[in-house]
mmCIF file of C-alpha atoms in Angstrom:
data_model
loop_
_atom_site.group_PDB
_atom_site.id
_atom_site.type_symbol
_atom_site.label_atom_id
_atom_site.label_comp_id
_atom_site.label_asym_id
_atom_site.label_seq_id
_atom_site.Cartn_x
_atom_site.Cartn_y
_atom_site.Cartn_z
ATOM 1 C CA UNK X 1 -29.551 7.454 -12.363
ATOM 2 C CA UNK X 2 -27.094 9.315 -10.058
ATOM 3 C CA UNK X 3 -24.962 6.016 -10.132
ATOM 4 C CA UNK X 4 -24.949 6.451 -14.021
ATOM 5 C CA UNK X 5 -24.538 9.707 -14.733
ATOM 6 C CA UNK X 6 -22.255 10.976 -11.716
ATOM 7 C CA UNK X 7 -20.543 7.356 -11.115
ATOM 8 C CA UNK X 8 -19.638 7.017 -14.746
ATOM 9 C CA UNK X 9 -16.946 10.204 -15.641
ATOM 10 C CA UNK X 10 -15.066 10.240 -11.938
ATOM 11 C CA UNK X 11 -14.619 6.345 -11.826
ATOM 12 C CA UNK X 12 -13.271 6.301 -15.287
ATOM 13 C CA UNK X 13 -10.657 9.138 -14.226
ATOM 14 C CA UNK X 14 -9.322 6.804 -10.863
ATOM 15 C CA UNK X 15 -8.694 4.241 -13.079
ATOM 16 C CA UNK X 16 -7.366 6.362 -16.196
ATOM 17 C CA UNK X 17 -4.623 7.603 -13.463
ATOM 18 C CA UNK X 18 -4.158 4.772 -11.422
ATOM 19 C CA UNK X 19 -3.128 2.812 -15.071
ATOM 20 C CA UNK X 20 -1.157 6.037 -15.681
ATOM 21 C CA UNK X 21 0.538 5.714 -12.093
ATOM 22 C CA UNK X 22 1.658 1.798 -12.838
ATOM 23 C CA UNK X 23 2.968 2.268 -16.514
ATOM 24 C CA UNK X 24 5.490 4.442 -15.110
ATOM 25 C CA UNK X 25 6.035 2.382 -12.027
ATOM 26 C CA UNK X 26 6.786 -1.336 -13.247
ATOM 27 C CA UNK X 27 7.925 -2.941 -10.214
ATOM 28 C CA UNK X 28 4.963 -2.023 -8.447
ATOM 29 C CA UNK X 29 2.415 -3.180 -11.396
ATOM 30 C CA UNK X 30 4.294 -6.409 -10.871
ATOM 31 C CA UNK X 31 3.393 -6.508 -6.900
ATOM 32 C CA UNK X 32 -0.184 -5.828 -7.780
ATOM 33 C CA UNK X 33 -0.525 -8.638 -10.156
ATOM 34 C CA UNK X 34 1.233 -10.680 -8.370
ATOM 35 C CA UNK X 35 -0.967 -10.439 -5.491
ATOM 36 C CA UNK X 36 -4.448 -11.069 -8.201
ATOM 37 C CA UNK X 37 -2.316 -14.297 -9.290
ATOM 38 C CA UNK X 38 -2.316 -15.191 -5.804
ATOM 39 C CA UNK X 39 -5.726 -14.233 -4.995
ATOM 40 C CA UNK X 40 -7.311 -14.962 -7.909
ATOM 41 C CA UNK X 41 -5.587 -17.018 -9.537
ATOM 42 C CA UNK X 42 -7.770 -17.160 -13.231
ATOM 43 C CA UNK X 43 -10.911 -16.803 -11.519
ATOM 44 C CA UNK X 44 -13.581 -13.788 -11.267
ATOM 45 C CA UNK X 45 -13.152 -11.531 -8.175
ATOM 46 C CA UNK X 46 -15.370 -11.962 -4.852
ATOM 47 C CA UNK X 47 -16.730 -9.573 -2.077
ATOM 48 C CA UNK X 48 -14.492 -12.045 -0.080
ATOM 49 C CA UNK X 49 -11.555 -11.680 -2.438
ATOM 50 C CA UNK X 50 -11.456 -8.909 -3.112
ATOM 51 C CA UNK X 51 -11.159 -8.003 0.948
ATOM 52 C CA UNK X 52 -7.406 -9.639 0.464
ATOM 53 C CA UNK X 53 -6.567 -7.503 -2.627
ATOM 54 C CA UNK X 54 -5.029 -4.720 -0.300
ATOM 55 C CA UNK X 55 -2.406 -3.594 -2.578
ATOM 56 C CA UNK X 56 -4.354 -3.061 -5.459
ATOM 57 C CA UNK X 57 -6.669 -1.333 -2.949
ATOM 58 C CA UNK X 58 -4.115 0.870 -2.037
ATOM 59 C CA UNK X 59 -3.252 1.560 -5.785
ATOM 60 C CA UNK X 60 -6.919 2.889 -6.227
ATOM 61 C CA UNK X 61 -6.662 4.877 -2.797
ATOM 62 C CA UNK X 62 -3.192 6.483 -4.299
ATOM 63 C CA UNK X 63 -4.851 7.427 -7.664
ATOM 64 C CA UNK X 64 -7.659 9.306 -5.872
ATOM 65 C CA UNK X 65 -4.853 11.083 -3.459
ATOM 66 C CA UNK X 66 -2.723 12.049 -6.114
ATOM 67 C CA UNK X 67 -5.690 12.756 -8.367
ATOM 68 C CA UNK X 68 -8.745 13.303 -6.547
ATOM 69 C CA UNK X 69 -12.406 13.420 -8.588
ATOM 70 C CA UNK X 70 -13.265 16.247 -8.243
ATOM 71 C CA UNK X 71 -10.680 18.627 -7.361
ATOM 72 C CA UNK X 72 -12.741 21.200 -5.985
ATOM 73 C CA UNK X 73 -15.489 20.858 -3.119
ATOM 74 C CA UNK X 74 -17.891 24.032 -3.149
ATOM 75 C CA UNK X 75 -20.277 24.267 0.754
ATOM 76 C CA UNK X 76 -22.410 27.023 1.577
ATOM 77 C CA UNK X 77 -22.503 28.245 4.776
ATOM 78 C CA UNK X 78 -26.040 27.994 6.730
ATOM 79 C CA UNK X 79 -25.339 30.115 9.237
ATOM 80 C CA UNK X 80 -22.548 32.647 10.433
ATOM 81 C CA UNK X 81 -19.445 30.478 11.502
ATOM 82 C CA UNK X 82 -15.546 31.703 12.077
ATOM 83 C CA UNK X 83 -12.576 28.993 10.441
ATOM 84 C CA UNK X 84 -9.622 28.667 12.399
ATOM 85 C CA UNK X 85 -6.684 29.640 10.211
ATOM 86 C CA UNK X 86 -4.886 26.759 10.173
ATOM 87 C CA UNK X 87 -1.363 26.539 9.551
ATOM 88 C CA UNK X 88 0.050 29.987 8.492
ATOM 89 C CA UNK X 89 -3.279 31.626 7.897
ATOM 90 C CA UNK X 90 -4.579 34.625 10.355
ATOM 91 C CA UNK X 91 -4.584 33.445 14.151
ATOM 92 C CA UNK X 92 -8.012 34.932 14.960
ATOM 93 C CA UNK X 93 -9.626 32.698 11.847
ATOM 94 C CA UNK X 94 -11.457 34.158 9.050
ATOM 95 C CA UNK X 95 -15.186 35.115 9.401
ATOM 96 C CA UNK X 96 -17.401 33.264 7.304
ATOM 97 C CA UNK X 97 -20.792 35.151 6.704
ATOM 98 C CA UNK X 98 -24.035 32.681 6.237
ATOM 99 C CA UNK X 99 -24.624 32.488 2.845
ATOM 100 C CA UNK X 100 -20.406 32.216 1.962
ATOM 101 C CA UNK X 101 -19.631 29.494 -0.618
ATOM 102 C CA UNK X 102 -16.660 28.189 0.797
ATOM 103 C CA UNK X 103 -14.049 26.560 -2.381
ATOM 104 C CA UNK X 104 -11.780 23.754 -0.846
ATOM 105 C CA UNK X 105 -9.005 22.416 -3.281
ATOM 106 C CA UNK X 106 -8.763 18.808 -2.626
ATOM 107 C CA UNK X 107 -6.340 18.480 -5.357
ATOM 108 C CA UNK X 108 -3.861 20.914 -3.051
ATOM 109 C CA UNK X 109 -5.102 19.594 0.126
ATOM 110 C CA UNK X 110 -3.408 15.842 -0.897
ATOM 111 C CA UNK X 111 -0.592 16.913 -1.649
ATOM 112 C CA UNK X 112 -0.053 19.932 1.094
ATOM 113 C CA UNK X 113 3.307 18.290 3.006
ATOM 114 C CA UNK X 114 1.702 19.675 5.907
ATOM 115 C CA UNK X 115 -0.193 16.432 6.326
ATOM 116 C CA UNK X 116 1.435 13.957 3.764
ATOM 117 C CA UNK X 117 4.938 12.543 3.833
ATOM 118 C CA UNK X 118 5.789 12.595 -0.140
ATOM 119 C CA UNK X 119 2.638 14.192 -0.888
ATOM 120 C CA UNK X 120 3.492 14.355 -4.794
ATOM 121 C CA UNK X 121 4.710 10.643 -5.474
ATOM 122 C CA UNK X 122 2.926 7.451 -6.215
ATOM 123 C CA UNK X 123 3.172 5.476 -2.684
ATOM 124 C CA UNK X 124 0.535 2.996 -2.623
ATOM 125 C CA UNK X 125 1.402 1.988 1.375
ATOM 126 C CA UNK X 126 -0.226 1.343 4.468
ATOM 127 C CA UNK X 127 0.826 4.045 5.564
ATOM 128 C CA UNK X 128 -1.227 6.224 3.471
ATOM 129 C CA UNK X 129 -4.367 4.991 4.143
ATOM 130 C CA UNK X 130 -4.449 5.050 7.886
ATOM 131 C CA UNK X 131 -4.500 1.162 7.837
ATOM 132 C CA UNK X 132 -7.570 1.046 6.810
ATOM 133 C CA UNK X 133 -9.292 -1.079 4.616
ATOM 134 C CA UNK X 134 -10.382 2.122 2.100
ATOM 135 C CA UNK X 135 -9.320 5.229 3.883
ATOM 136 C CA UNK X 136 -11.784 7.863 4.665
ATOM 137 C CA UNK X 137 -11.899 11.754 6.643
ATOM 138 C CA UNK X 138 -12.303 10.201 9.663
ATOM 139 C CA UNK X 139 -9.694 8.411 10.107
ATOM 140 C CA UNK X 140 -7.342 11.179 7.590
ATOM 141 C CA UNK X 141 -8.305 13.903 10.091
ATOM 142 C CA UNK X 142 -9.995 15.362 7.325
ATOM 143 C CA UNK X 143 -6.703 15.705 5.357
ATOM 144 C CA UNK X 144 -7.921 12.711 3.046
ATOM 145 C CA UNK X 145 -11.023 14.022 1.079
ATOM 146 C CA UNK X 146 -11.279 11.819 -2.379
ATOM 147 C CA UNK X 147 -15.319 11.835 -1.406
ATOM 148 C CA UNK X 148 -15.915 15.101 0.590
ATOM 149 C CA UNK X 149 -17.274 14.420 4.470
ATOM 150 C CA UNK X 150 -20.305 14.488 6.776
ATOM 151 C CA UNK X 151 -24.052 14.917 5.901
ATOM 152 C CA UNK X 152 -22.924 15.410 2.269
ATOM 153 C CA UNK X 153 -20.480 13.634 1.839
ATOM 154 C CA UNK X 154 -20.312 10.816 -1.967
ATOM 155 C CA UNK X 155 -23.139 8.786 -1.421
ATOM 156 C CA UNK X 156 -21.909 5.992 -3.786
ATOM 157 C CA UNK X 157 -18.096 6.373 -1.581
ATOM 158 C CA UNK X 158 -17.930 2.371 -1.348
ATOM 159 C CA UNK X 159 -19.738 1.504 -4.668
ATOM 160 C CA UNK X 160 -16.844 3.506 -6.547
ATOM 161 C CA UNK X 161 -14.122 2.214 -4.207
ATOM 162 C CA UNK X 162 -15.228 -1.350 -5.142
ATOM 163 C CA UNK X 163 -15.878 -0.665 -9.066
ATOM 164 C CA UNK X 164 -12.905 0.598 -9.448
ATOM 165 C CA UNK X 165 -10.616 -2.456 -7.511
ATOM 166 C CA UNK X 166 -12.252 -4.743 -9.591
ATOM 167 C CA UNK X 167 -12.316 -2.972 -12.949
ATOM 168 C CA UNK X 168 -8.240 -2.695 -12.500
ATOM 169 C CA UNK X 169 -8.162 -6.233 -11.099
ATOM 170 C CA UNK X 170 -9.692 -7.865 -14.337
ATOM 171 C CA UNK X 171 -7.079 -5.479 -15.606
ATOM 172 C CA UNK X 172 -4.040 -6.069 -14.584
ATOM 173 C CA UNK X 173 -4.720 -9.841 -14.378
ATOM 174 C CA UNK X 174 -4.503 -10.418 -18.219
ATOM 175 C CA UNK X 175 -2.619 -7.711 -19.117
ATOM 176 C CA UNK X 176 0.202 -5.536 -18.845
ATOM 177 C CA UNK X 177 0.250 -1.757 -19.287
ATOM 178 C CA UNK X 178 3.372 0.655 -20.951
ATOM 179 C CA UNK X 179 2.831 3.655 -22.245
ATOM 180 C CA UNK X 180 2.672 4.846 -25.832
ATOM 181 C CA UNK X 181 5.044 8.369 -25.611
ATOM 182 C CA UNK X 182 6.275 9.804 -22.159
ATOM 183 C CA UNK X 183 4.067 10.895 -18.876
ATOM 184 C CA UNK X 184 4.937 14.374 -19.725
ATOM 185 C CA UNK X 185 3.155 14.116 -22.855
ATOM 186 C CA UNK X 186 0.092 13.528 -21.226
ATOM 187 C CA UNK X 187 -2.299 16.644 -20.486
ATOM 188 C CA UNK X 188 -3.828 17.181 -17.260
ATOM 189 C CA UNK X 189 -6.892 18.780 -17.766
ATOM 190 C CA UNK X 190 -9.499 19.903 -15.258
ATOM 191 C CA UNK X 191 -13.295 19.996 -14.345
ATOM 192 C CA UNK X 192 -16.126 18.513 -13.045
ATOM 193 C CA UNK X 193 -13.061 15.793 -12.863
ATOM 194 C CA UNK X 194 -9.401 15.704 -13.542
ATOM 195 C CA UNK X 195 -8.608 14.220 -16.562
ATOM 196 C CA UNK X 196 -6.713 13.687 -19.771
ATOM 197 C CA UNK X 197 -7.288 16.240 -22.574
ATOM 198 C CA UNK X 198 -6.668 13.776 -25.182
ATOM 199 C CA UNK X 199 -6.764 10.377 -23.447
ATOM 200 C CA UNK X 200 -4.637 7.793 -22.338
ATOM 201 C CA UNK X 201 -2.861 6.301 -25.052
ATOM 202 C CA UNK X 202 -1.146 3.493 -23.519
ATOM 203 C CA UNK X 203 -0.128 -0.770 -25.200
ATOM 204 C CA UNK X 204 -1.773 -3.272 -23.830
ATOM 205 C CA UNK X 205 0.307 -6.490 -24.041
ATOM 206 C CA UNK X 206 -0.854 -10.153 -23.049
ATOM 207 C CA UNK X 207 0.578 -11.577 -19.699
ATOM 208 C CA UNK X 208 2.438 -14.976 -20.718
ATOM 209 C CA UNK X 209 0.429 -16.691 -18.190
ATOM 210 C CA UNK X 210 -2.658 -16.497 -19.455
#
């Protein structure tokens, strides 16, 4: 039930924004399709071939980087503690009494220039993923938190990444994607996930090699 209920909306949102980003960057879409053609041809994705879809995985990571699902994390302090002040905060830190709810904006964290070069740009490059198959909170020193971190981290993170990569590969293997209208027409709405207000209207064109 966890996979069916908690997993479907988040993964759908990841794929929505991945398509949105690719439709604005046709050169990067073609690069992804060239990789898919070389690795898969007209065949299906396997666990072994998934490892070779390196650029496609970076695209999924970038979708999570720019549009994290969820955009906000909430944690409750079990004991009293002091959080460090950070770059521009109080040098003495911040006292957190036991029982305090702490809200963390993953969206702002992922777009912070303190941690990322070109934080608001679509950059599916190895430097962004810190050289990992899929980056995680440890590799990024907790600057990348689409699935949270620690013992309460999302239990389905690897499944979600694999599922998203396979679904995107199947789409780009067969179709070119164009936005209907301009990117400015796509209105962002935040809630449990970051999603579009009225969907993502696209034109699918069957690729000539199919």
